[in-house]
Amino acid sequence: MTPDETGEPAVRSEPSGALERRDPGRVSTKTAEAPPDTAAGNLPGTRAGSLPGTAAEETPAKDVEPSAGTRRRRPLRTSLIVVVAIAVAAAAGIAATGTLGGDGDDPRSSAPSGPPATAEVERTTLVDSETVDGNLGYGEAQTVRAPASSADTDTGTGTGSTGQGGGSGGGGGNGIVTWLPEEGDVVKRGDTVYRVDQREVPLLYGSFPLYRTLRPGTEGADVEMLEKNLRALGHTGFTVDDTYNSATAEAVREWQDGLNREETGTVEPGDALVASGARRVADVQAAPGVALSGNLLTWTGTERIVGVDLDVQFEDLVDNGTKATVELPDGNTVQGEVTDIGTPSTSRGDDSASGTGESDAGSGGSGGNEDPTLPVELTVKDQKGLGRYQAAAVEVTLKAETRKDVLVVPVNALVARKGGGYALEVVTGDSTEYRPVKLGMFADGRVEVSGTGIKEGTVVGVPK
């Protein structure tokens, strides 16, 4: 290339599709016949013929009135705009086929100065993820209600509420409440849930409430559940099985004595409440001195969990056992695991009003949001890592796909080929050449690549 009389370098005519190099700060405008907008590979928002490698002639860099049938071309700004367009389209999964960059069939670049900046091909693990909003809390609260009447308990229907608070602590629904726990208290097996007429109503562990009177001669799974609890509380002298015999009755009398109850040797439905494990008191709704009736309190599990109302479009990101990263308001992170997936719903308010104990997992239901959502619950083993947060808005990053030991480059290193596909501008000594590559997964501004001559450490051109 030789200077002309004006001191400007002469412009060398390039074959159609060749990548043209320019000195920094030099901008020109070209005109050429534009291919149809429907040509294979045209990216949305990109005019055919408006990018390097498609013009046949150069005109002075000033306003020129277009001739009939010829479009006025926009001045090129920087190569960064081109690459950003490629990155956006490629990340969206659109297969571009040759409206950007140079022609990969002409591998050698004549630009002696090389690309404006470079990056190396890296070998790493690429993780595709999605970050969604979540809520840290203790899960859906369940209600403990006063026991049913004596008539109901005799027929086995007095199972109470979602908190399994059926039965009575002293007289099938009669009596005066004389003690209740405080909000935030943790109730474990054998601990008192409330007192009625100063008689203690304790918590037992199990999967269903006491629903009938247990006495010598009774058999069933509820007998075995009671005996397991008596054994866990330190009572002995009986065999844990499904038969209530005299030895069981003797252990029950010892248990009743410690609870300040009449030593009858039989167990009524209201003599204890049953839950799957320790409970944390969320709200106390009754008060000492009132008659035993209505709602007494609400409680939850004792471990903090994370609830997410997930947009159904991300349903394929979660399954039982799916790992996730939870970011707390202070920036610290802990690891979570999906342990429960609910049923898609269009109105979270409907679920919360039903009192069914669905696993909202502490998530703040939208209460009227019509967009379909999927309730997801995540457990966090590292409870200490959650700090002192009792309830907080958090961000949950779900891992959608992981590709191990792959070659990656920055997305903006890609150059679209005229004939379709992509290439990388590989720096080899004092020159560059374009090598075609196949694309894999996109994540975090990087893309998986493979192709002849592409290996770890290969230097490629990128915009500044």
Coordinates of C-alpha atoms in Angstrom, one line a residue:
M1 CA 0.0 0.0 0.0
T2 CA 1.5 3.4 -1.1
P3 CA 0.4 6.9 -0.1
D4 CA -1.4 9.0 -2.7
E5 CA -0.9 12.7 -3.4
T6 CA -3.0 13.7 -0.4
G7 CA -0.8 11.7 2.0
E8 CA -3.5 9.2 2.7
P9 CA -2.8 5.5 2.1
A10 CA -4.2 4.1 -1.1
V11 CA -7.1 1.6 -0.6
R12 CA -6.5 -1.9 -1.9
S13 CA -9.5 -3.6 -3.5
E14 CA -10.4 -6.8 -1.5
P15 CA -12.3 -9.8 -2.7
S16 CA -15.9 -9.9 -1.6
G17 CA -16.1 -11.2 2.0
A18 CA -12.5 -10.4 2.9
L19 CA -11.8 -8.9 6.3
E20 CA -10.4 -5.4 5.9
R21 CA -8.0 -3.8 8.4
R22 CA -7.9 -0.1 9.1
D23 CA -5.6 2.1 11.0
P24 CA -7.1 3.3 14.3
G25 CA -9.3 6.3 13.9
R26 CA -9.8 5.9 10.1
V27 CA -13.5 5.5 9.1
S28 CA -14.9 5.2 5.7
T29 CA -18.2 4.6 4.0
K30 CA -18.8 2.0 1.4
T31 CA -21.7 1.2 -0.9
A32 CA -22.6 -2.2 -2.3
E33 CA -25.6 -4.1 -3.5
A34 CA -27.2 -5.5 -0.4
P35 CA -28.2 -9.2 -0.4
P36 CA -31.7 -10.0 0.5
D37 CA -32.6 -9.7 4.2
T38 CA -33.7 -13.3 4.2
A39 CA -30.3 -14.6 3.2
A40 CA -29.2 -17.5 5.4
G41 CA -27.2 -16.2 8.4
N42 CA -28.5 -12.6 8.6
L43 CA -28.6 -11.7 12.3
P44 CA -31.7 -9.8 13.7
G45 CA -31.1 -6.1 13.7
T46 CA -28.2 -6.3 11.3
R47 CA -28.4 -4.9 7.7
A48 CA -26.8 -7.0 5.0
G49 CA -23.9 -5.2 3.5
S50 CA -23.4 -2.8 6.4
L51 CA -20.3 -4.6 7.9
P52 CA -16.7 -5.2 6.8
G53 CA -16.1 -7.7 4.1
T54 CA -19.1 -7.0 1.9
A55 CA -18.2 -3.8 0.0
A56 CA -16.4 -3.7 -3.4
E57 CA -15.5 0.0 -3.5
E58 CA -14.6 2.8 -1.2
T59 CA -15.9 6.4 -1.3
P60 CA -14.6 9.4 0.6
A61 CA -15.6 9.6 4.2
K62 CA -18.2 12.3 3.9
D63 CA -21.9 12.7 3.2
V64 CA -22.7 11.4 -0.3
E65 CA -26.1 11.4 -1.9
P66 CA -27.1 7.8 -2.7
S67 CA -27.9 7.0 -6.2
A68 CA -31.1 5.3 -7.2
G69 CA -31.4 1.7 -5.8
T70 CA -28.5 2.2 -3.5
R71 CA -28.8 2.5 0.3
R72 CA -26.8 5.0 2.3
R73 CA -24.4 3.1 4.6
R74 CA -23.9 4.0 8.2
P75 CA -20.3 4.7 9.2
L76 CA -18.6 2.0 11.1
R77 CA -18.1 2.8 14.7
T78 CA -15.7 0.2 16.2
S79 CA -15.2 -3.5 16.0
L80 CA -16.7 -3.7 19.4
I81 CA -20.2 -3.0 18.1
V82 CA -19.8 -5.9 15.7
V83 CA -18.6 -8.3 18.3
V84 CA -21.3 -7.3 20.8
A85 CA -23.9 -8.0 18.1
I86 CA -22.4 -11.4 17.5
A87 CA -22.3 -12.2 21.2
V88 CA -25.9 -11.3 21.8
A89 CA -27.2 -13.3 18.8
A90 CA -25.0 -16.3 19.5
A91 CA -25.9 -16.4 23.2
A92 CA -29.6 -16.4 22.2
G93 CA -28.9 -19.5 20.2
I94 CA -29.3 -18.0 16.7
A95 CA -27.2 -19.6 14.0
A96 CA -25.6 -16.8 12.1
T97 CA -24.2 -17.7 8.7
G98 CA -22.0 -15.1 7.4
T99 CA -22.9 -11.4 7.6
L100 CA -20.1 -10.4 10.0
G101 CA -16.3 -10.5 9.9
G102 CA -14.0 -11.9 7.3
D103 CA -14.1 -15.0 5.1
G104 CA -12.7 -18.0 6.9
D105 CA -11.6 -19.4 3.5
D106 CA -9.0 -16.7 3.2
P107 CA -7.0 -17.6 6.4
R108 CA -4.1 -15.0 6.1
S109 CA -4.5 -11.4 7.2
S110 CA -2.5 -8.7 5.5
A111 CA -2.7 -6.3 8.5
P112 CA 0.8 -6.1 9.9
S113 CA -0.3 -4.5 13.2
G114 CA -2.5 -7.4 14.3
P115 CA -5.7 -7.2 16.4
P116 CA -6.3 -4.4 18.8
A117 CA -6.1 -6.8 21.8
T118 CA -5.6 -10.5 22.4
A119 CA -6.7 -13.3 24.7
E120 CA -5.6 -16.9 25.2
V121 CA -7.7 -20.0 24.7
E122 CA -8.3 -21.5 28.1
R123 CA -9.1 -25.0 29.3
T124 CA -11.6 -24.9 32.1
T125 CA -15.0 -26.0 33.4
L126 CA -17.9 -24.0 32.0
V127 CA -21.0 -23.7 34.1
D128 CA -24.4 -22.5 32.7
S129 CA -26.5 -21.1 35.5
E130 CA -29.6 -19.0 36.3
T131 CA -29.9 -16.7 39.3
V132 CA -33.4 -16.2 40.8
D133 CA -34.9 -14.5 43.9
G134 CA -35.5 -16.6 47.0
N135 CA -36.5 -16.1 50.6
L136 CA -34.8 -17.5 53.7
G137 CA -37.0 -18.6 56.6
Y138 CA -38.3 -21.5 58.6
G139 CA -40.9 -22.7 56.1
E140 CA -44.6 -22.8 56.1
A141 CA -46.1 -22.3 59.6
Q142 CA -48.7 -24.9 60.8
T143 CA -51.4 -24.2 63.3
V144 CA -51.8 -26.0 66.6
R145 CA -55.5 -25.9 67.6
A146 CA -57.3 -26.8 70.8
P147 CA -58.3 -30.4 71.0
A148 CA -61.6 -31.7 69.8
S149 CA -64.5 -32.7 72.1
S150 CA -64.7 -35.9 73.9
A151 CA -67.3 -37.2 71.5
D152 CA -65.1 -36.6 68.6
T153 CA -62.0 -38.2 70.2
D154 CA -64.0 -41.3 71.0
T155 CA -64.8 -41.8 67.3
G156 CA -61.2 -41.1 66.3
T157 CA -62.0 -37.9 64.4
G158 CA -60.3 -35.4 66.7
T159 CA -57.1 -35.0 64.7
G160 CA -57.0 -31.2 65.1
S161 CA -55.2 -29.0 62.6
T162 CA -52.3 -29.0 60.2
G163 CA -50.1 -28.8 63.4
Q164 CA -51.6 -32.2 64.5
G165 CA -52.9 -30.5 67.6
G166 CA -55.8 -32.8 68.0
G167 CA -56.9 -34.3 71.3
S168 CA -57.0 -32.6 74.7
G169 CA -54.7 -32.0 77.5
G170 CA -57.2 -32.7 80.2
G171 CA -60.7 -33.4 79.4
G172 CA -61.5 -33.5 75.7
G173 CA -61.4 -29.8 75.1
N174 CA -62.3 -28.7 78.6
G175 CA -60.1 -26.7 80.9
I176 CA -58.2 -23.5 81.2
V177 CA -54.9 -22.7 79.4
T178 CA -52.3 -22.1 82.2
W179 CA -49.1 -21.9 80.2
L180 CA -47.9 -21.4 76.6
P181 CA -44.4 -21.1 75.1
E182 CA -43.0 -17.9 73.7
E183 CA -42.3 -17.0 70.0
G184 CA -39.0 -18.4 68.9
D185 CA -38.9 -21.2 71.5
V186 CA -37.9 -24.6 70.2
V187 CA -40.0 -27.6 71.4
K188 CA -38.3 -31.0 71.3
R189 CA -39.5 -34.5 72.1
G190 CA -40.9 -34.7 75.6
D191 CA -41.0 -30.9 76.0
T192 CA -44.2 -29.2 77.0
V193 CA -46.2 -27.6 74.2
Y194 CA -48.8 -26.0 76.5
R195 CA -50.4 -26.6 79.9
V196 CA -54.1 -27.0 80.6
D197 CA -55.2 -26.9 84.3
Q198 CA -51.5 -27.1 85.0
R199 CA -51.2 -30.5 83.3
E200 CA -48.5 -30.7 80.7
V201 CA -49.2 -31.7 77.1
P202 CA -45.9 -32.9 75.6
L203 CA -44.6 -33.3 72.1
L204 CA -43.9 -36.8 70.6
Y205 CA -42.3 -37.6 67.3
G206 CA -44.2 -39.5 64.6
S207 CA -45.9 -39.3 61.3
F208 CA -49.6 -39.1 62.4
P209 CA -51.5 -37.9 65.5
L210 CA -52.9 -40.0 68.4
Y211 CA -56.4 -40.7 67.3
R212 CA -57.8 -43.3 69.7
T213 CA -57.4 -44.5 73.3
L214 CA -54.5 -46.8 73.8
R215 CA -54.8 -49.4 76.6
P216 CA -53.7 -53.0 77.2
G217 CA -54.8 -55.2 74.4
T218 CA -54.6 -52.5 71.7
E219 CA -52.5 -53.2 68.7
G220 CA -51.3 -51.1 65.8
A221 CA -48.8 -48.7 64.4
D222 CA -49.8 -46.0 66.9
V223 CA -48.8 -48.3 69.7
E224 CA -45.4 -48.8 68.2
M225 CA -45.0 -45.1 67.7
L226 CA -45.9 -44.5 71.4
E227 CA -43.4 -47.1 72.6
K228 CA -40.6 -45.7 70.5
N229 CA -41.1 -42.3 72.1
L230 CA -41.3 -43.8 75.6
R231 CA -38.0 -45.6 74.9
A232 CA -36.4 -42.4 73.6
L233 CA -37.5 -40.6 76.8
G234 CA -35.7 -43.2 78.9
H235 CA -38.5 -45.5 79.9
T236 CA -37.7 -49.3 79.9
G237 CA -39.2 -52.6 80.9
F238 CA -41.2 -53.2 77.7
T239 CA -40.6 -54.4 74.1
V240 CA -41.0 -51.9 71.3
D241 CA -43.6 -53.6 69.0
D242 CA -47.2 -53.0 67.9
T243 CA -48.8 -54.5 71.0
Y244 CA -49.9 -52.6 74.1
N245 CA -49.5 -54.9 77.1
S246 CA -49.1 -54.6 80.9
A247 CA -45.4 -53.7 80.5
T248 CA -46.3 -50.8 78.2
A249 CA -49.0 -49.7 80.6
E250 CA -46.4 -49.6 83.5
A251 CA -44.1 -47.4 81.4
V252 CA -47.0 -45.1 80.6
R253 CA -47.8 -44.6 84.3
E254 CA -44.2 -43.6 84.9
W255 CA -44.4 -41.1 82.0
Q256 CA -47.7 -39.7 83.3
D257 CA -46.2 -39.2 86.8
G258 CA -43.5 -37.0 85.4
L259 CA -46.1 -34.9 83.5
N260 CA -48.1 -34.2 86.7
R261 CA -51.0 -36.3 85.3
E262 CA -53.2 -38.9 86.7
E263 CA -51.4 -42.3 86.4
T264 CA -54.1 -44.2 84.4
G265 CA -51.8 -46.4 82.3
T266 CA -53.8 -45.5 79.2
V267 CA -53.2 -42.8 76.7
E268 CA -56.0 -40.6 75.3
P269 CA -55.8 -38.7 71.9
G270 CA -55.3 -35.3 73.7
D271 CA -52.5 -36.5 76.0
A272 CA -49.8 -35.5 73.6
L273 CA -49.2 -33.7 70.3
V274 CA -47.3 -35.4 67.5
A275 CA -44.9 -33.8 64.9
S276 CA -42.3 -35.2 62.6
G277 CA -39.5 -33.6 64.7
A278 CA -38.6 -30.6 66.8
R279 CA -40.7 -27.5 66.2
R280 CA -40.0 -23.8 66.5
V281 CA -42.8 -21.6 67.8
A282 CA -43.6 -19.0 65.1
D283 CA -46.6 -17.2 66.7
V284 CA -48.6 -17.5 70.0
Q285 CA -52.3 -16.9 69.4
A286 CA -53.8 -17.7 72.8
A287 CA -53.0 -16.5 76.3
P288 CA -53.0 -18.1 79.7
G289 CA -56.3 -17.8 81.5
V290 CA -58.5 -18.4 78.5
A291 CA -60.6 -21.5 77.9
L292 CA -58.9 -24.2 75.9
S293 CA -60.4 -23.6 72.4
G294 CA -59.5 -22.3 69.0
N295 CA -56.0 -21.7 67.7
L296 CA -53.3 -21.9 70.3
L297 CA -50.1 -21.2 68.3
T298 CA -48.3 -21.8 65.0
W299 CA -45.0 -23.5 64.6
T300 CA -42.5 -24.5 61.9
G301 CA -39.4 -26.6 61.5
T302 CA -36.3 -25.6 63.4
E303 CA -33.9 -25.3 60.5
R304 CA -33.8 -22.4 58.1
I305 CA -34.6 -23.2 54.5
V306 CA -34.8 -21.3 51.3
G307 CA -38.0 -21.0 49.3
V308 CA -38.2 -20.0 45.6
D309 CA -41.3 -19.2 43.5
L310 CA -39.6 -20.3 40.3
D311 CA -40.9 -19.2 36.9
V312 CA -42.1 -22.3 35.1
Q313 CA -39.8 -21.5 32.2
F314 CA -36.9 -22.6 34.5
E315 CA -38.6 -25.8 35.6
D316 CA -36.0 -27.9 33.8
L317 CA -33.3 -26.4 36.1
V318 CA -34.5 -28.1 39.2
D319 CA -34.9 -31.7 40.4
N320 CA -34.7 -33.3 43.8
G321 CA -31.0 -33.1 44.7
T322 CA -30.1 -30.2 42.4
K323 CA -27.3 -28.1 43.9
A324 CA -27.5 -24.4 44.2
T325 CA -25.6 -21.4 45.6
V326 CA -27.4 -19.1 48.0
E327 CA -26.1 -15.5 48.4
L328 CA -27.1 -13.8 51.6
P329 CA -27.7 -10.0 51.9
D330 CA -24.2 -9.5 53.3
G331 CA -22.6 -11.1 50.2
N332 CA -21.7 -14.4 51.9
T333 CA -22.7 -17.6 50.2
V334 CA -23.8 -21.1 51.3
Q335 CA -24.6 -24.2 49.4
G336 CA -28.2 -25.4 49.2
E337 CA -29.9 -28.5 47.8
V338 CA -33.4 -28.9 46.3
T339 CA -35.4 -31.2 48.6
D340 CA -39.0 -30.4 47.6
I341 CA -40.7 -29.3 44.4
G342 CA -44.4 -28.3 44.6
T343 CA -47.1 -28.1 42.0
P344 CA -47.1 -25.1 39.5
S345 CA -49.6 -22.5 40.5
T346 CA -50.8 -19.2 39.1
S347 CA -51.8 -17.7 42.4
R348 CA -49.6 -18.2 45.5
G349 CA -52.2 -16.5 47.6
D350 CA -54.6 -19.4 47.1
D351 CA -52.1 -21.8 48.5
S352 CA -51.3 -19.8 51.6
A353 CA -54.9 -19.3 52.4
S354 CA -55.7 -23.0 52.4
G355 CA -53.6 -23.8 55.4
T356 CA -52.6 -27.1 53.9
G357 CA -48.9 -26.8 54.8
E358 CA -47.7 -26.9 51.2
S359 CA -43.9 -26.4 51.0
D360 CA -43.7 -22.7 50.4
A361 CA -40.4 -22.9 52.3
G362 CA -40.5 -19.4 53.7
S363 CA -41.1 -17.9 50.3
G364 CA -43.1 -14.8 50.2
G365 CA -46.1 -15.8 48.1
S366 CA -47.1 -13.3 45.5
G367 CA -50.8 -13.5 46.6
G368 CA -52.3 -12.7 43.2
N369 CA -49.4 -13.0 40.8
E370 CA -51.0 -14.6 37.7
D371 CA -47.7 -15.7 36.2
P372 CA -47.3 -19.5 36.6
T373 CA -44.7 -20.3 39.3
L374 CA -43.3 -23.5 40.7
P375 CA -42.7 -23.6 44.5
V376 CA -39.2 -25.0 45.3
E377 CA -37.7 -25.7 48.7
L378 CA -33.9 -25.9 49.3
T379 CA -32.3 -27.1 52.5
V380 CA -29.0 -25.6 53.8
K381 CA -26.8 -28.0 55.8
D382 CA -24.5 -25.3 56.9
Q383 CA -26.9 -23.5 59.3
K384 CA -24.0 -21.6 60.9
G385 CA -23.1 -20.2 57.5
L386 CA -26.5 -18.5 57.4
G387 CA -25.4 -16.3 60.3
R388 CA -28.1 -14.6 62.4
Y389 CA -30.6 -14.1 59.6
Q390 CA -34.0 -15.5 60.6
A391 CA -35.7 -14.2 57.5
A392 CA -34.2 -12.5 54.5
A393 CA -34.4 -12.0 50.7
V394 CA -31.6 -14.0 49.0
E395 CA -30.4 -14.8 45.5
V396 CA -30.3 -18.5 44.4
T397 CA -28.0 -19.5 41.6
L398 CA -29.1 -22.8 40.0
K399 CA -26.7 -24.7 37.9
A400 CA -28.3 -25.7 34.6
E401 CA -25.4 -27.4 32.8
T402 CA -21.7 -28.1 33.4
R403 CA -19.1 -28.8 30.8
K404 CA -15.8 -30.0 32.2
D405 CA -12.3 -29.7 30.6
V406 CA -13.3 -27.7 27.6
L407 CA -11.6 -24.9 25.5
V408 CA -13.2 -21.5 25.9
V409 CA -12.6 -18.0 24.6
P410 CA -14.4 -14.7 25.3
V411 CA -17.6 -14.4 23.2
N412 CA -16.3 -11.2 21.6
A413 CA -13.4 -13.2 20.1
L414 CA -15.8 -14.8 17.6
V415 CA -15.8 -13.6 14.0
A416 CA -18.8 -14.6 11.7
R417 CA -17.7 -16.2 8.4
K418 CA -19.3 -15.1 5.1
G419 CA -20.1 -18.7 4.2
G420 CA -21.6 -19.4 7.6
G421 CA -20.3 -20.3 11.0
Y422 CA -17.6 -18.7 13.1
A423 CA -13.8 -18.3 13.2
L424 CA -11.2 -17.0 15.5
E425 CA -8.5 -14.6 14.5
V426 CA -5.4 -16.5 15.6
V427 CA -2.2 -14.6 16.1
T428 CA 0.8 -16.4 14.6
G429 CA 4.0 -14.5 14.9
D430 CA 3.7 -11.2 13.0
S431 CA 0.5 -12.1 11.2
T432 CA -2.9 -13.4 11.9
E433 CA -5.1 -16.0 10.3
Y434 CA -8.8 -17.0 10.6
R435 CA -9.4 -20.6 11.8
P436 CA -13.0 -21.9 11.7
V437 CA -14.4 -23.2 15.0
K438 CA -17.4 -25.1 16.2
L439 CA -19.3 -23.6 19.2
G440 CA -20.5 -25.3 22.3
M441 CA -22.0 -23.9 25.5
F442 CA -22.2 -20.2 26.3
A443 CA -21.8 -19.1 29.9
D444 CA -20.5 -16.0 31.8
G445 CA -19.4 -14.2 28.7
R446 CA -17.4 -17.1 27.4
V447 CA -18.1 -19.8 24.8
E448 CA -16.8 -23.3 24.3
V449 CA -14.9 -23.8 21.0
S450 CA -13.2 -26.5 19.1
G451 CA -11.4 -26.8 15.7
T452 CA -8.2 -27.5 13.9
G453 CA -5.3 -25.6 15.3
I454 CA -7.2 -24.5 18.4
K455 CA -5.6 -25.5 21.7
E456 CA -5.0 -24.3 25.2
G457 CA -2.8 -21.2 25.0
T458 CA -3.6 -20.2 21.4
V459 CA -3.6 -16.4 21.1
V460 CA -6.7 -14.9 19.5
G461 CA -7.7 -11.4 18.7
V462 CA -10.4 -9.5 20.6
P463 CA -11.6 -5.9 20.6
K464 CA -10.1 -3.5 23.1

